[in-house]
Coordinates of C-alpha atoms in Angstrom, one line a residue:
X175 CA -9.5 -6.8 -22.8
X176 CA -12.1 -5.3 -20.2
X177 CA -13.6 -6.0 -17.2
X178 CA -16.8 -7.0 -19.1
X179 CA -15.5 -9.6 -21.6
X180 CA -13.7 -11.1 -18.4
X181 CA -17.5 -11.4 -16.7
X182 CA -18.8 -12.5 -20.4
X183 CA -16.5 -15.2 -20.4
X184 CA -17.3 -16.2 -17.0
X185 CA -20.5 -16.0 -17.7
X186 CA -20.9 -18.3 -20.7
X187 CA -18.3 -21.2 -18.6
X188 CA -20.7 -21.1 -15.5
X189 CA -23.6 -23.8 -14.8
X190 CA -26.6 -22.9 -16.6
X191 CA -28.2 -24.2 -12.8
X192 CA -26.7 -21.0 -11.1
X193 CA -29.5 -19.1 -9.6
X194 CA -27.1 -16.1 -9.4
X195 CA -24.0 -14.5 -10.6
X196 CA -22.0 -13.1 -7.9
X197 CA -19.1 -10.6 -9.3
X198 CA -16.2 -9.8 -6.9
X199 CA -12.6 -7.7 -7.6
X200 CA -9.9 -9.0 -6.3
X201 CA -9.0 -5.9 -5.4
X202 CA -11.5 -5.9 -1.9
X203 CA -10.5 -8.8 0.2
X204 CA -12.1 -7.2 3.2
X205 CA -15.4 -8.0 2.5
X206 CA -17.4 -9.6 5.1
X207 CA -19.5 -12.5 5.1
X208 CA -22.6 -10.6 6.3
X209 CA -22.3 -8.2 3.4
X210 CA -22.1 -11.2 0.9
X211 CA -24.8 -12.7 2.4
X212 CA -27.0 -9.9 2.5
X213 CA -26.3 -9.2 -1.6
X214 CA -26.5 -12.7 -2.3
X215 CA -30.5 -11.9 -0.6
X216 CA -30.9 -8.8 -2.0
X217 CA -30.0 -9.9 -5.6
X218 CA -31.8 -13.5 -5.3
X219 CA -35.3 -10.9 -4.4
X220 CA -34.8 -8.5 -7.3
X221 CA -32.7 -10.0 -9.7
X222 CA -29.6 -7.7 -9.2
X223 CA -27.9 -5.8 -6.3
X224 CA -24.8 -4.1 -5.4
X225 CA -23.1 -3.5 -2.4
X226 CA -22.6 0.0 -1.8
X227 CA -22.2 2.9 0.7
X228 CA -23.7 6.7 0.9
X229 CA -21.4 9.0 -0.5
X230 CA -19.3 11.2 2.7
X231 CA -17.0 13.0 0.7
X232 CA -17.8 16.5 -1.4
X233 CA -17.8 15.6 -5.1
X234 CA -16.9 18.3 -7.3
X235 CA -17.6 17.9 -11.2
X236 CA -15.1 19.3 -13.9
X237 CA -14.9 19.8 -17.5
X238 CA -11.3 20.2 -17.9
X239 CA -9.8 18.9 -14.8
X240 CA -8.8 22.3 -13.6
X241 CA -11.9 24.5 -12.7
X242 CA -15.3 23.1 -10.3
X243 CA -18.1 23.6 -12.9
X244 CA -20.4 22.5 -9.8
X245 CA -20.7 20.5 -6.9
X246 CA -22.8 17.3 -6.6
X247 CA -25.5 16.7 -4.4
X248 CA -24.4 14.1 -2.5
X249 CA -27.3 13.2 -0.5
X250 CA -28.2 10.7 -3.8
X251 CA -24.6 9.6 -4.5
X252 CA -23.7 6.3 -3.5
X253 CA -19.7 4.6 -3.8
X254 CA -20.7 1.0 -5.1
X255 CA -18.6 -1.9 -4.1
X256 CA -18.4 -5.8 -4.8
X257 CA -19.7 -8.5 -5.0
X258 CA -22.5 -7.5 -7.7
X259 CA -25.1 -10.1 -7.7
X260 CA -26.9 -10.4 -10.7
X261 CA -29.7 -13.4 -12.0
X262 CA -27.7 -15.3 -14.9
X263 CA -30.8 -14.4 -17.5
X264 CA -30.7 -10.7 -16.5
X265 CA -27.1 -10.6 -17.4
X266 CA -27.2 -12.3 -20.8
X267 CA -30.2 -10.5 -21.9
X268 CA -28.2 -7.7 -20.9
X269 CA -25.2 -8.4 -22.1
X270 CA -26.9 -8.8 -25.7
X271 CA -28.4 -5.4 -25.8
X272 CA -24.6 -3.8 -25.0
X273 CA -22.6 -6.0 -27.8
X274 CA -25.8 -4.6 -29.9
X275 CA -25.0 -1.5 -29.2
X276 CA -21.5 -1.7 -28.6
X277 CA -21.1 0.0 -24.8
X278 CA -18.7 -0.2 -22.7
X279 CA -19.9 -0.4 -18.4
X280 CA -17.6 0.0 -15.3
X281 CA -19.6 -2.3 -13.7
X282 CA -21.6 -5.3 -13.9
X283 CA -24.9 -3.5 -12.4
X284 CA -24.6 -0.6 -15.2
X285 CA -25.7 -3.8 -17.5
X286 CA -28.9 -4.2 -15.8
X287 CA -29.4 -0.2 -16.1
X288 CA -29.1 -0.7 -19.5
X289 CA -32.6 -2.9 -20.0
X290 CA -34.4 -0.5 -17.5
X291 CA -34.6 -2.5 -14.6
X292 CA -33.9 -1.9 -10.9
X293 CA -30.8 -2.7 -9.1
X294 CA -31.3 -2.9 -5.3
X295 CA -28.7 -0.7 -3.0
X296 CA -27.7 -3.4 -0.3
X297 CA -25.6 -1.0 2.4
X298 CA -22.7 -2.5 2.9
X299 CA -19.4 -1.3 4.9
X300 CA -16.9 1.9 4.4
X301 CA -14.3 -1.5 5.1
X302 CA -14.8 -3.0 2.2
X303 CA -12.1 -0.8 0.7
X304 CA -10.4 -1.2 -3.0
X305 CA -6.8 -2.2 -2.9
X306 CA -5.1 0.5 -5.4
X307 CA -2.2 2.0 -3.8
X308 CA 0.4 1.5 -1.5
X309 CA -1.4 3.5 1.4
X310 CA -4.4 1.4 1.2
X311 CA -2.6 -1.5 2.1
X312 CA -2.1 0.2 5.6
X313 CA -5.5 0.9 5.8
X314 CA -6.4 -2.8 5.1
X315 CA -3.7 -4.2 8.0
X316 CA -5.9 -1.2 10.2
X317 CA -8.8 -2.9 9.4
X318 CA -7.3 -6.6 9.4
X319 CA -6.3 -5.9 13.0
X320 CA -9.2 -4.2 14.5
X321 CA -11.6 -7.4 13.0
X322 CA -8.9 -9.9 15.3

């Protein structure tokens, strides 16, 4: 039904061998081989990483939707992207302590939040865009043909 049971259920088919658990959407075909390598690194030295960029835009919070209550400091903000690398025992440990506790996560990372430990930052590109809209689509063929 969510993103997480679909990662559960991955999880329990894969080879209890796997050094790591790499996570990636669909949804961001342009990512490059150097940022799945450099993950793949990143998570295999601290148990879990995501791929991710500093924050350029302004973020405003809101209550209601209607009125800024504040705006963020974006200096500590960071848009996360895929592939999440994650150690296979990290995740099931984790994975436990949120059916315990019945959470919900966005994403795989927030699971490894959950216990406490660290997830490493590995910068990766503004490229590595999510497929959502119509428009993005043009952005991906802008990006497609600049890589030729």
């Amino acid at each position: 039904k969510e993103r997480q049971d679909s990662v559960l259920n991955g999880l329990n088919d894969g080879s209890d061998e796997a050094s790591l658990v790499c996570i990636h959407d669909a949804a961001r075909p342009l990512v490059t081989p150097d940022e799945i390598y450099n993950v793949l690194r990143d998570g295999l030295e601290h148990g879990a990483a995501v791929l991710g960029v500093p924050m350029k835009a302004t973020v405003k919070e809101s209550e209601d939707g209607q009125f800024v209550m504040r705006t963020v400091d974006r200096s500590r903000l960071w848009e996360v992207h895929t592939p999440q690398v994650i150690k296979p025992a990290l995740l099931r440990e984790g994975f436990k302590q949120v059916e315990e506790q019945k959470l919900e996560v966005t994403d795989d990372v927030s699971i490894i939040e959950q216990l406490g430990l660290p997830v490493k930052i590995t910068v990766g590109e503004y490229t590595n865009i999510k497929l959502t809209t119509p428009d993005d689509m043009a952005v991906a063929e802008q990006i497609l043909s600049s890589r030729e």
